[in-house]
Short mmCIF file of C-alpha atoms and ligand atoms in Angstrom, two decimals:
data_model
loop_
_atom_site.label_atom_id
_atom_site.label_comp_id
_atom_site.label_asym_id
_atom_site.label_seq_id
_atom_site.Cartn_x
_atom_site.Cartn_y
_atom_site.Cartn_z
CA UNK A 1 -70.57 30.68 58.22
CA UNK A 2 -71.30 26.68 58.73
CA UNK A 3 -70.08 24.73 56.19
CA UNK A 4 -72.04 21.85 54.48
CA UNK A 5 -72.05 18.42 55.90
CA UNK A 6 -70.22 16.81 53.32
CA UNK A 7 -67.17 19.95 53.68
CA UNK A 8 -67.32 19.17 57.67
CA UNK A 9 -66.48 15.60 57.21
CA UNK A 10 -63.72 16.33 55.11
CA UNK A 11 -62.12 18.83 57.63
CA UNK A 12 -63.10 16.74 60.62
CA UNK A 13 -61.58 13.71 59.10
CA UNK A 14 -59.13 14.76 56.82
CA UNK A 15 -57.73 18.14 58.29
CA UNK A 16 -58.49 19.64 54.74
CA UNK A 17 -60.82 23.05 54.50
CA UNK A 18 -62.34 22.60 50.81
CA UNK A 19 -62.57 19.97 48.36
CA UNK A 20 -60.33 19.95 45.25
CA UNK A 21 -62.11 19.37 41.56
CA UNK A 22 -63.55 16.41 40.60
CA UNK A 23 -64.08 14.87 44.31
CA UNK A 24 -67.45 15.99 45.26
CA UNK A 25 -69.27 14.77 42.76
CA UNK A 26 -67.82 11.48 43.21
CA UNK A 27 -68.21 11.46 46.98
CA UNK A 28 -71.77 12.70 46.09
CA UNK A 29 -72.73 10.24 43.68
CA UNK A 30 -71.21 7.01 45.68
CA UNK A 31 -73.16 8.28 48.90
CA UNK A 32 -76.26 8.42 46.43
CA UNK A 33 -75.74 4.79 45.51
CA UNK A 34 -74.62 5.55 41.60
CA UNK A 35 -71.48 3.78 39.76
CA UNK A 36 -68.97 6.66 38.66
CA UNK A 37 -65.88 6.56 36.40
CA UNK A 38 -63.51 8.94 37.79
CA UNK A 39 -60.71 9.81 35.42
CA UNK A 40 -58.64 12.69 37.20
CA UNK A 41 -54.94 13.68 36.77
CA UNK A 42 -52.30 12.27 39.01
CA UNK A 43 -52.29 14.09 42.42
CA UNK A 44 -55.68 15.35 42.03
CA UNK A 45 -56.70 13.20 45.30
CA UNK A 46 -58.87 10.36 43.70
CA UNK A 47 -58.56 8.36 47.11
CA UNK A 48 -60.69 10.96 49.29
CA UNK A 49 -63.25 10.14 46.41
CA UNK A 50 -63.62 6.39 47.92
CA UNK A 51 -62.50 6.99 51.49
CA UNK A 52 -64.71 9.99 52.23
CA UNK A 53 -68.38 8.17 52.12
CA UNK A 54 -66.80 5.00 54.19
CA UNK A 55 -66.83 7.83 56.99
CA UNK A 56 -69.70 9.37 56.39
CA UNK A 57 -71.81 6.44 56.52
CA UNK A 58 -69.62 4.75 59.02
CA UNK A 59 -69.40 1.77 56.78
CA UNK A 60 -66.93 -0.33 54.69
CA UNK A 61 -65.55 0.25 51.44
CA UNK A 62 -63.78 -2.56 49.80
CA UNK A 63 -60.61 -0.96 47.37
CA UNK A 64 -58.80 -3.13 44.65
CA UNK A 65 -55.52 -1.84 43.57
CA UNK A 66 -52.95 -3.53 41.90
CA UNK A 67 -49.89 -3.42 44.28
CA UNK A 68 -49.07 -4.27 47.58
CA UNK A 69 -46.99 -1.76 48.21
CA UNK A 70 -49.19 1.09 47.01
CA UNK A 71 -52.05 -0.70 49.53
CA UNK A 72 -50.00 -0.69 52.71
CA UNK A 73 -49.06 2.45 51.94
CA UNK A 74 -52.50 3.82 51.47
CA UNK A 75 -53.46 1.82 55.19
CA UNK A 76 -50.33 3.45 56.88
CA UNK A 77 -51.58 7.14 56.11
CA UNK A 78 -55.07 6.24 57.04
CA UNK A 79 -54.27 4.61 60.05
CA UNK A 80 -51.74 7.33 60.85
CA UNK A 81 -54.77 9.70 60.34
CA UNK A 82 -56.49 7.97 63.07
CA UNK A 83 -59.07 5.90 60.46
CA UNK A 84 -58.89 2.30 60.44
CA UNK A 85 -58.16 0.45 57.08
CA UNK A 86 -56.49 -2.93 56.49
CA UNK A 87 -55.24 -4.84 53.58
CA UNK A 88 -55.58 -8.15 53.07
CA UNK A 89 -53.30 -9.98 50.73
CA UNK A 90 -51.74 -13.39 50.22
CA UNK A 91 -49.08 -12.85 52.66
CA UNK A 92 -51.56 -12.79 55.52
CA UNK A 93 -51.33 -15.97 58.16
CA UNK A 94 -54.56 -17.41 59.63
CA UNK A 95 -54.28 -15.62 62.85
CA UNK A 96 -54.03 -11.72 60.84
CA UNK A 97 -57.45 -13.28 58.81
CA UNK A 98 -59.24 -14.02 61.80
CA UNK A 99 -58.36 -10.62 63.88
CA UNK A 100 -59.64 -8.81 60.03
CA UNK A 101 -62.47 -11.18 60.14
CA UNK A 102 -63.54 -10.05 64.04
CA UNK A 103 -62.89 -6.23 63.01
CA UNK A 104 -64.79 -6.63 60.18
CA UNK A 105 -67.70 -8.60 62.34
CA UNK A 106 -67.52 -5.53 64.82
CA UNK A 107 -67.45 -2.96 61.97
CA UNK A 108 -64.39 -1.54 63.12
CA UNK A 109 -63.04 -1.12 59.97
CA UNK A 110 -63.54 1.64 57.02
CA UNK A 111 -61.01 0.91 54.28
CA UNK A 112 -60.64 -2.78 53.53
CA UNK A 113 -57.80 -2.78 50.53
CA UNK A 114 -57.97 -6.20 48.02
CA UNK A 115 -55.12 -7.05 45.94
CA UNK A 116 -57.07 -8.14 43.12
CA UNK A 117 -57.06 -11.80 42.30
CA UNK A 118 -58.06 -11.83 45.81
CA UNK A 119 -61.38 -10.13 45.12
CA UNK A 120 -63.02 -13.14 43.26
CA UNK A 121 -62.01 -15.57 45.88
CA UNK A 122 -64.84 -17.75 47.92
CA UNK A 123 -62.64 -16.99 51.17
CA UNK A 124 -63.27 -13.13 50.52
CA UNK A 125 -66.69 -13.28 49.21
CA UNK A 126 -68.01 -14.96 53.00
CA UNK A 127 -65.65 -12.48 54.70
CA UNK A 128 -67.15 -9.63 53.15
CA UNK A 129 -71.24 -11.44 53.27
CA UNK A 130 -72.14 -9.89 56.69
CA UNK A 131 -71.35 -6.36 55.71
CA UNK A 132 -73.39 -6.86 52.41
CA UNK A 133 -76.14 -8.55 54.20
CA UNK A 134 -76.41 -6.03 57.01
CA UNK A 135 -75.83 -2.98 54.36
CA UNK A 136 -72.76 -1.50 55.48
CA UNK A 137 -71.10 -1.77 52.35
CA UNK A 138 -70.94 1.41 51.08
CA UNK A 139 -68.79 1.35 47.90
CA UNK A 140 -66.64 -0.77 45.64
CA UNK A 141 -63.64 0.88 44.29
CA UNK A 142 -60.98 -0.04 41.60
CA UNK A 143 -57.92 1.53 41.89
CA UNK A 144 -55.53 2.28 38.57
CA UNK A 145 -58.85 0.84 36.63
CA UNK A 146 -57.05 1.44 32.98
CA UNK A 147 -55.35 -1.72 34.08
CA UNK A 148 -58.13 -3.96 33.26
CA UNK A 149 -57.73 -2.57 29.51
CA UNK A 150 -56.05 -3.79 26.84
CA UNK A 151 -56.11 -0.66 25.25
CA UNK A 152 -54.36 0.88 28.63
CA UNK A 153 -50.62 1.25 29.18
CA UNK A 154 -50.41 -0.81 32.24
CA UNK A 155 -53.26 -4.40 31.21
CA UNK A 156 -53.19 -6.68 34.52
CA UNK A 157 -54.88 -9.94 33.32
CA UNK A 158 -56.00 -10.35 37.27
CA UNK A 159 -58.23 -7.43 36.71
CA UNK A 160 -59.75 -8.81 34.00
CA UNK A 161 -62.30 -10.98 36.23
CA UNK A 162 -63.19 -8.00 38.58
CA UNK A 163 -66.17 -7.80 36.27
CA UNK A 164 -67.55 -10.57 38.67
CA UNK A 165 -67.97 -8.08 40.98
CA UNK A 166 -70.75 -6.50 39.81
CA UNK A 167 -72.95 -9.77 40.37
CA UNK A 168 -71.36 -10.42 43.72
CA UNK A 169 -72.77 -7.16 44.59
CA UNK A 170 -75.42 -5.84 43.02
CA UNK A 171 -76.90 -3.13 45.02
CA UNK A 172 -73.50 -1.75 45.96
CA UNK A 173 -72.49 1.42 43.85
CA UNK A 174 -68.67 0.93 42.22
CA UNK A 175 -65.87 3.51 41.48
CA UNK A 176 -63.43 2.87 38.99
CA UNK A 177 -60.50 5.21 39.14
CA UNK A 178 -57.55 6.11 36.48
CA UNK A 179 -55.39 9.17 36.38
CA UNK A 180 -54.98 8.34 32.30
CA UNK A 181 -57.55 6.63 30.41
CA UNK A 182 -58.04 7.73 26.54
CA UNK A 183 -61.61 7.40 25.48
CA UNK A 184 -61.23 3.65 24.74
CA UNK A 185 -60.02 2.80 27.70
CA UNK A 186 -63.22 4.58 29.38
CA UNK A 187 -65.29 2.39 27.46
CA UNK A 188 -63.24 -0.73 28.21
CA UNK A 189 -63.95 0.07 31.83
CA UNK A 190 -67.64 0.69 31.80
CA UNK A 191 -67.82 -2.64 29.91
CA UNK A 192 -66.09 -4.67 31.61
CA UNK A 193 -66.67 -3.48 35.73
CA UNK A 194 -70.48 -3.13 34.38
CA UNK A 195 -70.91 0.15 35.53
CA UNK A 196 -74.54 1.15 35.43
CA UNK A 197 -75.49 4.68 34.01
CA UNK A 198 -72.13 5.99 35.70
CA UNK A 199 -71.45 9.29 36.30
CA UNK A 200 -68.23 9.94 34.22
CA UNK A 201 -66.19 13.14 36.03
CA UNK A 202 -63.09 13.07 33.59
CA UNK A 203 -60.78 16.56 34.42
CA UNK A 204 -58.06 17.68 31.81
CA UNK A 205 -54.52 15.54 32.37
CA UNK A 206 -52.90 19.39 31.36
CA UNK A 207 -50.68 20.02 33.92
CA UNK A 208 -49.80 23.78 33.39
CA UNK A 209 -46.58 24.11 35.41
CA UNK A 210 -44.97 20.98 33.89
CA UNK A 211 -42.40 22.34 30.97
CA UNK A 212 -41.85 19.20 28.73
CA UNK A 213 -38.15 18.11 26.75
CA UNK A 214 -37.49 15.56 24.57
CA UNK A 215 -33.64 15.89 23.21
CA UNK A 216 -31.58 13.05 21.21
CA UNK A 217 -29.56 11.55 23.40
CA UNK A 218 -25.98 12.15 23.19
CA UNK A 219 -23.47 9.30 22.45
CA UNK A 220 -22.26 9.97 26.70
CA UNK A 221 -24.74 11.98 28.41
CA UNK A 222 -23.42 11.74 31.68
CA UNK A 223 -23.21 16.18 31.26
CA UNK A 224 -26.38 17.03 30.29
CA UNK A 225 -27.88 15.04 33.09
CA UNK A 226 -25.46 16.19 35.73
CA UNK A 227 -26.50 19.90 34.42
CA UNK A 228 -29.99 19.04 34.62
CA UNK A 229 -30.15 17.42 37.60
CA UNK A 230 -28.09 20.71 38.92
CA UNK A 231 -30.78 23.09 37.65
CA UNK A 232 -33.66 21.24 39.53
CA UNK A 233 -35.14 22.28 42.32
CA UNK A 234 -36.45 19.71 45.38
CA UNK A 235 -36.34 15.68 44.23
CA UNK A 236 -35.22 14.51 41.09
CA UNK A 237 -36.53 11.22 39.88
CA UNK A 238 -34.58 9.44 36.91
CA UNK A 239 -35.88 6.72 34.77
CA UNK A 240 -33.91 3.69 32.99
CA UNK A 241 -35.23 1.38 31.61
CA UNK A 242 -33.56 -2.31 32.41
CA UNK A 243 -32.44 -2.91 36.34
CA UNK A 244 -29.10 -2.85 35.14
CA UNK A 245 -28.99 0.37 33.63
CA UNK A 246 -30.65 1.65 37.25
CA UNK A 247 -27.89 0.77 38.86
CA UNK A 248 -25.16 1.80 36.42
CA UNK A 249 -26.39 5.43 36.40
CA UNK A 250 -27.06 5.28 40.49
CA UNK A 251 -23.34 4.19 40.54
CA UNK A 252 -22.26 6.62 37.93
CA UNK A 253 -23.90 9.46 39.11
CA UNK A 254 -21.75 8.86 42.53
CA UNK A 255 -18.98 8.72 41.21
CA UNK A 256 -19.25 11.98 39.79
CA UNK A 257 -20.37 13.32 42.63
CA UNK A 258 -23.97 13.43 42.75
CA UNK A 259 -25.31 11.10 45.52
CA UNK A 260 -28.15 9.09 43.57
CA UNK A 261 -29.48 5.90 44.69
CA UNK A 262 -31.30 3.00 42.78
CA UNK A 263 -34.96 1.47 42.69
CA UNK A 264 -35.97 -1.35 40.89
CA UNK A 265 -38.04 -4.04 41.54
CA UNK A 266 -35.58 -6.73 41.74
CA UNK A 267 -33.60 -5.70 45.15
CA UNK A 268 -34.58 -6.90 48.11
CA UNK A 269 -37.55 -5.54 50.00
CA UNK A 270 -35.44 -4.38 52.45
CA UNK A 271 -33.14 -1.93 50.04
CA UNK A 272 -36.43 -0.77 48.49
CA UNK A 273 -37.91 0.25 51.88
CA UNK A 274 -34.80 2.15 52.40
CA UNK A 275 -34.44 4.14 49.10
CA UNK A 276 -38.20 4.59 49.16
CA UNK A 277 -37.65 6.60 52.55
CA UNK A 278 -34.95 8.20 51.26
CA UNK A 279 -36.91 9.29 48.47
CA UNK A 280 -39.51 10.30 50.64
CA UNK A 281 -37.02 12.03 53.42
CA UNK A 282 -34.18 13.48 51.73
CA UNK A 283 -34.41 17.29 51.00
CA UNK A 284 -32.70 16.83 47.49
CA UNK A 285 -32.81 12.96 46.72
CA UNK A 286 -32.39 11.90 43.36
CA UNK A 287 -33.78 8.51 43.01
CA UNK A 288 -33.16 6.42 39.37
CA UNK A 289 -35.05 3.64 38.92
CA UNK A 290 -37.44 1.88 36.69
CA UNK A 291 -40.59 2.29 35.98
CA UNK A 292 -41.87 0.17 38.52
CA UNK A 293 -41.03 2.89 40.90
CA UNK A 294 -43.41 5.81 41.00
CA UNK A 295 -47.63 4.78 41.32
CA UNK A 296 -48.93 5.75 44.52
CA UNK A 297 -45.59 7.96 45.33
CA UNK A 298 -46.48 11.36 46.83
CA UNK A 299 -43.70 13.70 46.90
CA UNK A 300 -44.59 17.18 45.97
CA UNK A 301 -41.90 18.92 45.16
CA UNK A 302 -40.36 16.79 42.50
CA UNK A 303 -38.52 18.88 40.15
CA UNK A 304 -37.53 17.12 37.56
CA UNK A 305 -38.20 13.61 35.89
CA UNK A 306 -35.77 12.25 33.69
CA UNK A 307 -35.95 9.65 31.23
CA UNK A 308 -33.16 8.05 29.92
CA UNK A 309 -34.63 6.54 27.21
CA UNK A 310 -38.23 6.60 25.05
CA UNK A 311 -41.22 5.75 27.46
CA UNK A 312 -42.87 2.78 26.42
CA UNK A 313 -45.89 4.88 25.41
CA UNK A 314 -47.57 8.25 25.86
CA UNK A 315 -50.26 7.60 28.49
CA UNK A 316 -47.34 5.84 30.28
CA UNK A 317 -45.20 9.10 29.78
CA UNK A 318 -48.26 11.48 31.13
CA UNK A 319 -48.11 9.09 34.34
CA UNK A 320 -44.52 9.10 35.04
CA UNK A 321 -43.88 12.78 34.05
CA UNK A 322 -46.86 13.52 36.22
CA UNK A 323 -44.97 12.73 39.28
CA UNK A 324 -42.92 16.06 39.01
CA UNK A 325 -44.28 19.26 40.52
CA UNK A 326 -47.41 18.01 42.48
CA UNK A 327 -46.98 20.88 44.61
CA UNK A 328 -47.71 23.33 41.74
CA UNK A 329 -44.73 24.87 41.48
CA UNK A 330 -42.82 24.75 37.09
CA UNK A 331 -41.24 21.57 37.08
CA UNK A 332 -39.30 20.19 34.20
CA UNK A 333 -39.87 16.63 32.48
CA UNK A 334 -36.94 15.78 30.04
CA UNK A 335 -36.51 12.45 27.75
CA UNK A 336 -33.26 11.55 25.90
CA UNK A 337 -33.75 9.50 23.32
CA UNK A 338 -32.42 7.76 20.47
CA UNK A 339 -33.99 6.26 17.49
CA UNK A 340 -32.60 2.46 18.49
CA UNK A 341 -34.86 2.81 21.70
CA UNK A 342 -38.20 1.70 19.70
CA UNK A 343 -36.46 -1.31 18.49
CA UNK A 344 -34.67 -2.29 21.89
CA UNK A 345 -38.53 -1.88 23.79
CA UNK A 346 -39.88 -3.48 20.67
CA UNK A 347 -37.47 -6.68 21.27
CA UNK A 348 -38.43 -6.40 25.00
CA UNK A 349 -41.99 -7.16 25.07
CA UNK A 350 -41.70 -10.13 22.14
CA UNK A 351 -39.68 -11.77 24.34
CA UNK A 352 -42.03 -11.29 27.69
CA UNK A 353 -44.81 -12.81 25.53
CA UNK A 354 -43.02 -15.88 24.51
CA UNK A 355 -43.23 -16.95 27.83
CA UNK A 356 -46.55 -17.02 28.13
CA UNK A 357 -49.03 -20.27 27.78
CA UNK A 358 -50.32 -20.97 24.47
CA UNK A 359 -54.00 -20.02 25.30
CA UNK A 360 -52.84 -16.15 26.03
CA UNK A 361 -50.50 -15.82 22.94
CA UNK A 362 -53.60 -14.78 21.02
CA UNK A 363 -53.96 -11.76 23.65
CA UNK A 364 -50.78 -11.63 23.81
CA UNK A 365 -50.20 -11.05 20.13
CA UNK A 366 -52.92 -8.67 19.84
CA UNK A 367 -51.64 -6.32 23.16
CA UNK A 368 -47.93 -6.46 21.38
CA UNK A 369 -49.40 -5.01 18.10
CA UNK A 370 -51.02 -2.31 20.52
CA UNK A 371 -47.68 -1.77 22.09
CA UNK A 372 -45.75 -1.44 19.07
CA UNK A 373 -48.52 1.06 18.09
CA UNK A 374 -48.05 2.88 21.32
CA UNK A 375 -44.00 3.18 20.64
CA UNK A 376 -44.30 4.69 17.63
CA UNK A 377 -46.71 7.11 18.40
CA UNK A 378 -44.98 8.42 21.41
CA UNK A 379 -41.57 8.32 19.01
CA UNK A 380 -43.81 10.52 16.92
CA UNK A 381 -44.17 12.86 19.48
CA UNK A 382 -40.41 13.09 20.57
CA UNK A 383 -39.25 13.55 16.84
CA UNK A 384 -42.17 15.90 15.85
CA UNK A 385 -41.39 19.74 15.80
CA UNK A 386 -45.17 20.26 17.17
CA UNK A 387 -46.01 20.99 20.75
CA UNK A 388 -45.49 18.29 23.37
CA UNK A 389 -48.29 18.77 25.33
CA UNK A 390 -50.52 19.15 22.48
CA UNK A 391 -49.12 16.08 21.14
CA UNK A 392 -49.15 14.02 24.20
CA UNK A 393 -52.86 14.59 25.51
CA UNK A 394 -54.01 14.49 22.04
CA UNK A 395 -52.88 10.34 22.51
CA UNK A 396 -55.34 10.56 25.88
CA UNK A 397 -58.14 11.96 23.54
CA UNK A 398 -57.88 15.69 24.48
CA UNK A 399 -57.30 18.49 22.56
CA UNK A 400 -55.46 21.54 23.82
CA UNK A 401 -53.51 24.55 22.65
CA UNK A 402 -50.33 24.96 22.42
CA UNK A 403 -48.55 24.82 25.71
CA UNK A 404 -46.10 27.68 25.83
CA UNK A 405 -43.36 26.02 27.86
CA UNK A 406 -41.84 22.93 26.09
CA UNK A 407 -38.97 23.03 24.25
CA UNK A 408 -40.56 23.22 20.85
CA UNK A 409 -43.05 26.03 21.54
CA UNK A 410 -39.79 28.30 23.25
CA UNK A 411 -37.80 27.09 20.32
CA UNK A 412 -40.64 28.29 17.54
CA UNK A 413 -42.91 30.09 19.47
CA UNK A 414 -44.70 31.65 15.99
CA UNK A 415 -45.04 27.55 14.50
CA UNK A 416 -47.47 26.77 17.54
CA UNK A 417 -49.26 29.92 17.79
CA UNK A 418 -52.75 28.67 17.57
CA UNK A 419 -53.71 32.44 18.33
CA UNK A 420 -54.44 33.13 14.97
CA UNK A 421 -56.60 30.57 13.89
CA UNK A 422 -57.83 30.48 17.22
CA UNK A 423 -59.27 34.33 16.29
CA UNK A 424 -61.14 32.77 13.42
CA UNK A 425 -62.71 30.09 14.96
CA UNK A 426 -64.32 33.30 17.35
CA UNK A 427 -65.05 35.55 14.26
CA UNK A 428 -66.77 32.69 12.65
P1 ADP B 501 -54.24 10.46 43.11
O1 ADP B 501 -54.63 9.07 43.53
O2 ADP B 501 -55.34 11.17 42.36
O3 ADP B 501 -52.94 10.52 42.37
P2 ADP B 501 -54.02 10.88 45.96
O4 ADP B 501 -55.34 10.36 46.34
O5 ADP B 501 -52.85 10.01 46.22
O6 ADP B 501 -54.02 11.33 44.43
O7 ADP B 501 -53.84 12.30 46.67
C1 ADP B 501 -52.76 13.13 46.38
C2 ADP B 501 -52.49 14.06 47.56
O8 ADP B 501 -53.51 15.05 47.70
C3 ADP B 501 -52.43 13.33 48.88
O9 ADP B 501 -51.33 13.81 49.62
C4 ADP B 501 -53.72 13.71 49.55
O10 ADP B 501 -53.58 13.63 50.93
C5 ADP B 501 -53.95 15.12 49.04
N1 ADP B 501 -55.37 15.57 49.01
C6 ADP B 501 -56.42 14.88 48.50
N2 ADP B 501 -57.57 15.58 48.58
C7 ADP B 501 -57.26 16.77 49.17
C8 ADP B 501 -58.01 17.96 49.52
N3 ADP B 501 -59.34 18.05 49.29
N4 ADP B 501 -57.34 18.97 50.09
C9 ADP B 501 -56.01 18.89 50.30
N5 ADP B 501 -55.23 17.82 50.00
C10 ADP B 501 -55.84 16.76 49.43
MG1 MG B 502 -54.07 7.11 43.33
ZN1 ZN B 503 -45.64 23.16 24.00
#
């Protein structure tokens, strides 16, 4: 039996036989010239949703995301696919502009990634006029679009003026993509990328083989992680929360003899690439590092993620915790905490906004109330007898039953048994 067009280009250009859920009505919509909002879980595959109609129309689709290193990664497993995709960022020199320039001239290129305070600049705009002019853009896309929210876990003031976008290119459909985005943060997006009429494919962030922990943390807990980092199966990835506390536990760990080693974003780009690869490489790493680690990361069989202290906030957590079992298989997701962790994060991000200029202290004052707000709910959910899942997507604006397999609903089962009321709800 022949598959359908849009199925063929996938397996011709992708190696992959069916699409997963969510993507084709994305591809579909973009290739029928309609804005879309595309909130799927981590790992669902949101990038096929932008790259696919750049091959099907043998055009050019212009991508903002928000790191570097997430973008060249992105052009290294197109290019290794065989589909050619650049990046262009500040660390270009004129002779890499002008060979992008000609490939873009010859349309030789599909994927053309934009960090984003490049995508308002005059230099880009002319770069990018022929393609407009001659129609062979097919798409804008924003990567990680929660970051142009306040509201979000993750606000990026540079993607604040990718609403300019819109009038740079009218006619040109745009995809904004998020793996978390509560229902405020949906709006934010709409509002502020101007999507017109989009078509909004959101899919459940429940993650059904993910078993979710949250423990007090013990005055030493060197032990408990050693024992959990025993039980896990495949990669284990370990959060800390300050660069020093990376590398005391990478060093710690070691020494009692469980090779770990340490990501954060302060070592040089050269110790990065390495403990990336080994991350990537390794059959067992176990990688601790900050939070800055993680986005755009593809390792499937993570089997546990570990943080060491409170996440900064819930939609945060989903992200981070999200990164374990990709491949489908249970995976665990523990946090030790301790009460004095709100107030430590709390001190943290006064001080970041004391730096700041005196016209974005207003912002700034207004985001910090919003993080505070954040830290307490997901405090709420690590000292709250309910279930985590239930608790945690109910912060992303969905409501679910209990989840069966985090340490409160094995611990009470009968507490979170929604079966009953569940049973009048039908009889009613
Ligand atoms: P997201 O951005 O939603 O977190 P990615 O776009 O990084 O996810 O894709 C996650 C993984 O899924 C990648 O390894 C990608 O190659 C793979 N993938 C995407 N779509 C499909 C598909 N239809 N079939 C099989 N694998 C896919
Ligand atoms: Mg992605
Ligand atoms: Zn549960």
């Amino acid at each position: 039996m022949g598959a359908d067009p849009l199925t063929e280009s996938l397996r011709r250009h992708f190696g992959w036989e069916s699409f997963r859920p969510g993507q084709r009505p994305v591809v579909e919509a973009l290739l029928a010239g309609r804005d879309c909002l595309a909130v799927l879980p981590t790992g669902a595959g949101k990038s096929l949703c932008f790259q696919l109609p750049a091959l099907v129309r043998d055009g050019l689709v212009v991508v903002i995301s928000p790191l570097v290193a997430l973008m060249q990664d992105q052009v290294s497993q197109l290019q290794a696919r065989g589909i050619p995709a650049a990046c262009l960022h500040r660390g270009l020199d004129s002779g890499q502009r002008r060979q992008l320039q000609q490939r873009l001239a010859a349309n030789r290129l599909r994927l053309l990634y934009l960090a984003p305070e490049r995508a308002q600049a005059e230099a880009t705009r002319q770069l990018l006029d022929e393609a407009l002019e001659t129609g062979r853009l097919v798409a804008l896309a924003v990567d990680e679009a929660h970051c142009i929210s306040a509201w979000g876990h993750d606000f990026r003031p540079d993607y604040r003026r990718l609403g300019q976008l819109r009038a740079l290119c009218p006619g040109v459909p745009l995809v904004a993509l998020s793996a978390t985005a509560a229902p405020q943060v949906r709006a934010d997006i709409i509002r502020l990328l101007q999507l017109r009429r989009p078509l909004v494919q959101v899919r459940s962030a429940r993650r059904g083989n993910l078993a979710y922990t949250m423990r007090r943390r013990p005055a030493d807990p060197l032990a408990e992680v050693v024992a959990a980092i025993g039980e896990a199966r495949g990669a284990v990835l370990i959060y800390a929360r300050t660069r020093r506390s990376v590398e005391h536990w990478a060093a710690r760990l070691t020494a009692a003899g469980v090779e770990a080693i340490a990501y954060h974003a302060g070592m040089d780009p050269e110790s990065r690439q390495l403990a990336l690869r080994h991350f990537q490489e390794h059959p067992a790493p176990v990688l601790v590092a900050t939070v800055a680690f993680g986005m755009g990361v593809d390792r499937p069989d993570v089997g546990l993620v570990l943080h060491l202290d409170l996440p900064a906030s819930a939609e945060g957590y989903l992200q981070e915790s999200g990164r374990a079992g990709r491949d489908g298989l249970p995976a665990r997701c523990l946090v030790l905490f301790d009460p004095a962790d709100r107030t430590s994060l709390g001190w943290a991000m006064r001080s970041a906004g004391q730096q700041l200029p005196p016209d974005q202290r207003l912002l700034e004052r207004h985001r910090l109330e919003l993080a505070q707000q954040q830290l307490r709910r997901i405090e709420a959910v690590a000292e709250g007898e309910g279930c985590r899942e239930q608790a945690l997507l109910l912060t992303v604006g969905e409501i679910s039953p209990p989840c069966g397999r985090c340490d409160n609903c094995l611990s009470s089962p009968s507490r979170n048994d929604w079966a009953p009321q569940a049973a009048v709800l039908l009889s009613a």
